[in-house]
CSV table of C-alpha atoms and ligand atoms in Angstrom, one decimal:
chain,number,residue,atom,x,y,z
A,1,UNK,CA,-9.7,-131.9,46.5
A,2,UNK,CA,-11.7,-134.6,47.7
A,3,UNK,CA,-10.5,-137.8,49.5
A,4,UNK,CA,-12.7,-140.0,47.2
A,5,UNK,CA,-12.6,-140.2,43.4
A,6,UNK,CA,-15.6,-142.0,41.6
A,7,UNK,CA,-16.3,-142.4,38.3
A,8,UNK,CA,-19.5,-143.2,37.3
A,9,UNK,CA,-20.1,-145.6,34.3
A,10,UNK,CA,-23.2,-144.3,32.7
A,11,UNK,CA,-23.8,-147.2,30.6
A,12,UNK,CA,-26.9,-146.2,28.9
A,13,UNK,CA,-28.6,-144.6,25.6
A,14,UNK,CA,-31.0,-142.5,27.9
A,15,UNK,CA,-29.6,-139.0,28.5
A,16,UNK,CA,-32.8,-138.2,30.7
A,17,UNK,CA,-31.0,-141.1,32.9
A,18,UNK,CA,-27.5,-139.3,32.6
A,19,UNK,CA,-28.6,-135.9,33.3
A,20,UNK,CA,-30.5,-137.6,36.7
A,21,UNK,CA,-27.3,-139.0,37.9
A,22,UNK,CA,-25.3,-135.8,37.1
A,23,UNK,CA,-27.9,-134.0,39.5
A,24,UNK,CA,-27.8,-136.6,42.1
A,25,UNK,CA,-24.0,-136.9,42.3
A,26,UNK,CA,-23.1,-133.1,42.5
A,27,UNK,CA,-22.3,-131.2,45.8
A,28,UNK,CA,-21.6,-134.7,47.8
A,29,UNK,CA,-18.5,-136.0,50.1
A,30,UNK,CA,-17.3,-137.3,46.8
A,31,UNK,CA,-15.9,-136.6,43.7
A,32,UNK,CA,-17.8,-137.7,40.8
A,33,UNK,CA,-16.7,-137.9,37.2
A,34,UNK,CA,-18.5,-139.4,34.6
A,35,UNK,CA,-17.6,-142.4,32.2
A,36,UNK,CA,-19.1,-142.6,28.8
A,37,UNK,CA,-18.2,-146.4,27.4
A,38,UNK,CA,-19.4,-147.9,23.8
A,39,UNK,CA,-23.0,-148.1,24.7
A,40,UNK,CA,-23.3,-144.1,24.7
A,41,UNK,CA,-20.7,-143.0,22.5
A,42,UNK,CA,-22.1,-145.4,20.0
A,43,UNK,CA,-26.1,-144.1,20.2
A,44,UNK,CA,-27.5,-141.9,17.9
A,45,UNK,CA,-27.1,-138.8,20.1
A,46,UNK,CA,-24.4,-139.6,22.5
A,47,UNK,CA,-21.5,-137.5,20.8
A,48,UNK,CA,-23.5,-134.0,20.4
A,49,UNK,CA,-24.6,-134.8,24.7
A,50,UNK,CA,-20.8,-135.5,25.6
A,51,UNK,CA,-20.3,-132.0,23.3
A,52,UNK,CA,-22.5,-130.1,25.9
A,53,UNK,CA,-21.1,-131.1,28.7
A,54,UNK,CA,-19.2,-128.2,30.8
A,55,UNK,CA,-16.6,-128.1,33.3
A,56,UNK,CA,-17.1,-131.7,34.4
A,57,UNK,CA,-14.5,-134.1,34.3
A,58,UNK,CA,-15.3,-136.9,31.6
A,59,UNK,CA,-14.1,-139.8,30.4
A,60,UNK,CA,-14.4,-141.2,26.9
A,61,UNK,CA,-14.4,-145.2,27.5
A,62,UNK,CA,-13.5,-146.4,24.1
A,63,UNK,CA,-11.0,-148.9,24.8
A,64,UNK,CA,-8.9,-148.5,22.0
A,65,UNK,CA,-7.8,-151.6,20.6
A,66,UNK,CA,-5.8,-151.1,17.1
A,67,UNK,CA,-2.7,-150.7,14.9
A,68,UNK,CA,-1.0,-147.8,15.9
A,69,UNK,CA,-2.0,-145.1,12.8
A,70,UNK,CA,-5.6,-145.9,13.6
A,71,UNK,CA,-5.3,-145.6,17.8
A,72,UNK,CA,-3.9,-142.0,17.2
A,73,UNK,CA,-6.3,-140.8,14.0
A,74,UNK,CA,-9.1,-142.2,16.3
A,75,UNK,CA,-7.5,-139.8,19.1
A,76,UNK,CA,-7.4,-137.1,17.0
A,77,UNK,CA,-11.0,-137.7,16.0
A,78,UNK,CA,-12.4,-137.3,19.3
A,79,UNK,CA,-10.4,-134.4,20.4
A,80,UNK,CA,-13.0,-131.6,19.8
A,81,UNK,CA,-14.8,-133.8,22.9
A,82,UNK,CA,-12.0,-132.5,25.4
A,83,UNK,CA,-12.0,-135.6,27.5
A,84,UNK,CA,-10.0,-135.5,30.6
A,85,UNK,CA,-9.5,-139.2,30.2
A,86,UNK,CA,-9.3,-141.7,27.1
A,87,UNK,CA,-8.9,-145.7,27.4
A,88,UNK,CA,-6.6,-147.6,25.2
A,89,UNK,CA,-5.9,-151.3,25.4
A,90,UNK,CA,-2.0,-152.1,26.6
A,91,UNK,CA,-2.3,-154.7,24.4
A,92,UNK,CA,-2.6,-152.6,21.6
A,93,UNK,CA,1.4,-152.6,21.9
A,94,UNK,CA,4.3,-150.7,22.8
A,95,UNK,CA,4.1,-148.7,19.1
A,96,UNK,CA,0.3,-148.3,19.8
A,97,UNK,CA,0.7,-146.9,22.9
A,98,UNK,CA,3.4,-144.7,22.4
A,99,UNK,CA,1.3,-143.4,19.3
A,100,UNK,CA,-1.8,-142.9,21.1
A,101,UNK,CA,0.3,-140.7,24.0
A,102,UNK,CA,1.3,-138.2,21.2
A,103,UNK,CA,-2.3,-137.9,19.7
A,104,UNK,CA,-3.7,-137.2,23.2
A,105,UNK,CA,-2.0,-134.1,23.9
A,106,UNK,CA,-3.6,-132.7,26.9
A,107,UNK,CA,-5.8,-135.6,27.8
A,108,UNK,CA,-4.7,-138.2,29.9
A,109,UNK,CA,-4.5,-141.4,28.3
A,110,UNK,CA,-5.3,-144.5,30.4
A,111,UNK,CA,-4.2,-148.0,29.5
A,112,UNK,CA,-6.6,-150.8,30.6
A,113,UNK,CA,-4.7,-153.9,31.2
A,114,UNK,CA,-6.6,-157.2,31.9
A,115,UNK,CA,-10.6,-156.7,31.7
A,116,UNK,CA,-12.2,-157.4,35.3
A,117,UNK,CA,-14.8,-159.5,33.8
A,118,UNK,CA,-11.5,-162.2,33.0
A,119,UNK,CA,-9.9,-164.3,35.3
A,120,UNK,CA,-7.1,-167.0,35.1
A,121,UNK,CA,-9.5,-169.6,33.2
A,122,UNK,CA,-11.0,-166.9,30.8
A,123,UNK,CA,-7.5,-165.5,30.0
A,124,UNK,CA,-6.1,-169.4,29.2
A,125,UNK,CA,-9.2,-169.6,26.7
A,126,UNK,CA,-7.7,-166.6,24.8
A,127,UNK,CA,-4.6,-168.1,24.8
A,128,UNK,CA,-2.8,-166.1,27.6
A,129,UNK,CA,-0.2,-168.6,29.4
A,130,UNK,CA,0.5,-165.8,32.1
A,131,UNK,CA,-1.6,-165.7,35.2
A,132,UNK,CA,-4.1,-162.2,35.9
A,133,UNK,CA,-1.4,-160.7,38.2
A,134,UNK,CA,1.6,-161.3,36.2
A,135,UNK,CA,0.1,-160.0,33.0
A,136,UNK,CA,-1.0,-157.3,34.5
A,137,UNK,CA,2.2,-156.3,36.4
A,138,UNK,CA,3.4,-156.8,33.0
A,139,UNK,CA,1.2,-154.6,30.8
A,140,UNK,CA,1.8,-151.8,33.7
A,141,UNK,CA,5.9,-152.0,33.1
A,142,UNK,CA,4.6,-151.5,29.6
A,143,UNK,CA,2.3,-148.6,30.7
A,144,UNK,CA,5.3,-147.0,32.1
A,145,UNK,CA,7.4,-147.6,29.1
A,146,UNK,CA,5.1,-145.5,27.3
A,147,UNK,CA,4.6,-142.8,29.9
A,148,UNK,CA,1.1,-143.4,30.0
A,149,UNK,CA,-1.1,-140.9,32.4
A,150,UNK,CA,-3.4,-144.1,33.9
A,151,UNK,CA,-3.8,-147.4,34.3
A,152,UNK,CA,-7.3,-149.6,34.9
A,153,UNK,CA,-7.0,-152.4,36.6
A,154,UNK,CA,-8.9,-154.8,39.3
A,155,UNK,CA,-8.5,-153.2,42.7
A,156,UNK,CA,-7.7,-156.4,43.7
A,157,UNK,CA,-4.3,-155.5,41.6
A,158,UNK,CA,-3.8,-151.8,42.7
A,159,UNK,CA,-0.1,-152.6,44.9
A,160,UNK,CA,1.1,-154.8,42.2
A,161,UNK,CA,0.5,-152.1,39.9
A,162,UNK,CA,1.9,-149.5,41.8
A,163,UNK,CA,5.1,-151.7,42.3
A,164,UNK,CA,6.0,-150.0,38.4
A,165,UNK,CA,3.8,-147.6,37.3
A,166,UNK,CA,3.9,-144.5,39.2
A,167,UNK,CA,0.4,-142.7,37.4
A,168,UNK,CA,-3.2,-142.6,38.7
A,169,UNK,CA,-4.9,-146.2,38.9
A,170,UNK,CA,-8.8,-146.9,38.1
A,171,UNK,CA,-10.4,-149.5,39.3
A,172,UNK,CA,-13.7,-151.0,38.2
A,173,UNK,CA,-15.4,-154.2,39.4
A,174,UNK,CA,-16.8,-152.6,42.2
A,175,UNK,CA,-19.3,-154.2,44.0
A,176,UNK,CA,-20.6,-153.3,47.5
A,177,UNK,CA,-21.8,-157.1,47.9
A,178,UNK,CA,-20.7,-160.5,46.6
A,179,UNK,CA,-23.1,-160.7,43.5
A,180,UNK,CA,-20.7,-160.0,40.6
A,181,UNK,CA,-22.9,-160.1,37.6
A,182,UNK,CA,-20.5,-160.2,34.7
A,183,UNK,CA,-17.5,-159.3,36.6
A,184,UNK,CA,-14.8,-161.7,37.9
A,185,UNK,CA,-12.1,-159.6,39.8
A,186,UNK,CA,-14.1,-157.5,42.4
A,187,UNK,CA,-13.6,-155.7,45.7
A,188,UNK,CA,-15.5,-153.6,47.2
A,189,UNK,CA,-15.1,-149.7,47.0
A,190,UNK,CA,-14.2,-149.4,50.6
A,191,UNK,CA,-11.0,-152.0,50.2
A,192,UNK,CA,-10.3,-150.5,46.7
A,193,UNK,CA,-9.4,-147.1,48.3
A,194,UNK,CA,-8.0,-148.8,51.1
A,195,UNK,CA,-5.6,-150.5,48.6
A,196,UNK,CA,-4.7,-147.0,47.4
A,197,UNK,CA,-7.0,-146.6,43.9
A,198,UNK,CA,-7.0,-143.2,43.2
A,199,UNK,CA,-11.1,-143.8,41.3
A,200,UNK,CA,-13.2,-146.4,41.5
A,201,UNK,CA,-15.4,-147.1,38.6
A,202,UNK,CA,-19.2,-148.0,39.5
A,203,UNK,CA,-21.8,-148.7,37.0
A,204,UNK,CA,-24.6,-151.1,37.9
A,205,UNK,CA,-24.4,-150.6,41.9
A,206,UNK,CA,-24.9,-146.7,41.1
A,207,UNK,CA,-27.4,-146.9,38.4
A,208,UNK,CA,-29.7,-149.6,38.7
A,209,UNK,CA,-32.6,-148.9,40.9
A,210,UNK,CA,-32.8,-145.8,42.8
A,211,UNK,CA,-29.5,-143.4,42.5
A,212,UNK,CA,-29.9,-141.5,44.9
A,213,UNK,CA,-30.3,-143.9,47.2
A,214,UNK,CA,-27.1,-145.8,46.2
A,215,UNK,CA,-25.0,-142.7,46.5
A,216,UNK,CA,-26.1,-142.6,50.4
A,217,UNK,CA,-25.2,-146.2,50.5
A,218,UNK,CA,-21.7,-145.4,49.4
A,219,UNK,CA,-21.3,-142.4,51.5
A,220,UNK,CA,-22.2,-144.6,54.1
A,221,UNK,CA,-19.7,-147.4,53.4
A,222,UNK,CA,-16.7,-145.0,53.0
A,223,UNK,CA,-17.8,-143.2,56.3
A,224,UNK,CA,-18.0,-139.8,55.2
B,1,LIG,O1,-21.6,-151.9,36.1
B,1,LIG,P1,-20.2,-152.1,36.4
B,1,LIG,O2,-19.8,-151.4,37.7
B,1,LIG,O3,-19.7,-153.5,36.4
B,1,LIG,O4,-19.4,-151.3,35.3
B,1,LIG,C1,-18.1,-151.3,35.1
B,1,LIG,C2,-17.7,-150.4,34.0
B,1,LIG,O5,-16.3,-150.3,33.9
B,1,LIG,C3,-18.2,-150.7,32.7
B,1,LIG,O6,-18.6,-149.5,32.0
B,1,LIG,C4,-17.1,-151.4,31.9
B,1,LIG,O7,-17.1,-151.2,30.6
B,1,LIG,C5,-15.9,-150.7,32.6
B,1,LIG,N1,-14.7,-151.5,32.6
B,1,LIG,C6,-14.6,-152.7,33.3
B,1,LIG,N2,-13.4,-153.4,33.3
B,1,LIG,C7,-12.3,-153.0,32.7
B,1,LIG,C8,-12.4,-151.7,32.1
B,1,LIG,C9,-13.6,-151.0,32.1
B,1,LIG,O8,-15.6,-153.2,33.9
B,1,LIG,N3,-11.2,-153.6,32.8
């Protein structure tokens, strides 16, 4: 296996764009897999493309977010896909979660604690009292409680994390500079890995402008 793990979030509608960055990201230093969020699995032909797709490792981003018959039905729903990986919310709840774990079977079900475009003000405005790091070393605890496979999180969070929950972590809001566009928690891929993420999630570094070139970039950053 390879050192580095990298999912790539193809957060488009064109599937001329996601077939280019399946080309460009095969028989490198790293090992891609591919992230499908609610941009693609929500377009017209997203879910027949995902259906095609052989003997790569995928990832249905749907960030489950429900009462717990409806997390597991909407499981079940999506199980002729064969993800490898399926995202539901921790605070979906204990019930949820344990719910969603049973519908998933042979997928491995990630929960995504706090979203990396939040930080301590955002969360207040919800009306979360808890700081980032304690809520999310306490939705991992509950990650673990429900024998989850993965967690998402900040790499900024990744030893907290691994303090209780013993599974893979994914980290998005990585950035290879300081310009965060919507994010708030970021880190660079380098530091994520160094932290002990077992994937980084990239989107926009990766797929805005020219892909291939950005794939060098992050070979070179991670000195392979
Ligand atoms: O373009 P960028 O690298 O910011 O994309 C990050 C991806 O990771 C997006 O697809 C986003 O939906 C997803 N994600 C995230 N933060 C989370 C969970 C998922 O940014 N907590």
């Amino acid at each position: 296996m390879k050192k580095y793990k990298v999912f790539i979030a193809c957060d488009t509608k064109d599937i001329k764009k996601i077939r280019m960055i399946i080309k460009e990201t095969q028989n490198t230093k790293i090992f891609f897999g591919y992230k499908f969020g609610l941009e693609f699995l929500n377009s017209k032909n997203g879910r027949n493309y995902i259906k095609s797709l052989k003997k790569l490792t995928i990832f249905g981003d749907y960030k489950f977010l429900d009462i717990p018959n409806t997390c597991s039905s909407a499981i079940k729903a999506v199980s002729d896909l064969k993800f490898k990986y399926l995202t539901i919310h921790i605070s979906s709840g204990l019930d949820a979660l344990r719910a969603a774990k049973k519908a998933s079977k042979k997928t491995n079900l990630i929960g995504v604690t706090v979203l990396t475009s939040l930080n301590n003000k955002g969360l207040k405005e919800i009306g979360y009292n808890k700081d980032v790091k304690k809520l999310v070393l306490h939705q991992a605890k509950l990650a673990t409680k429900a024998k989850l496979d993965a967690i998402v999180c900040s790499a900024q969070e990744v030893k907290i994390v691994k303090s209780v929950f013993k599974g893979e972590i994914i980290t998005p809001g990585i950035r290879f500079s300081s310009k965060k566009d919507d994010q708030k928690r970021i880190l660079t891929p380098k530091k994520a890995f160094e932290n002990g993420a077992d994937w980084c999630v990239i989107g926009r570094n990766i797929t805005k402008g020219n892909i291939k070139k950005n794939i060098q970039s992050l070979i070179k950053h991670l000195n392979l």
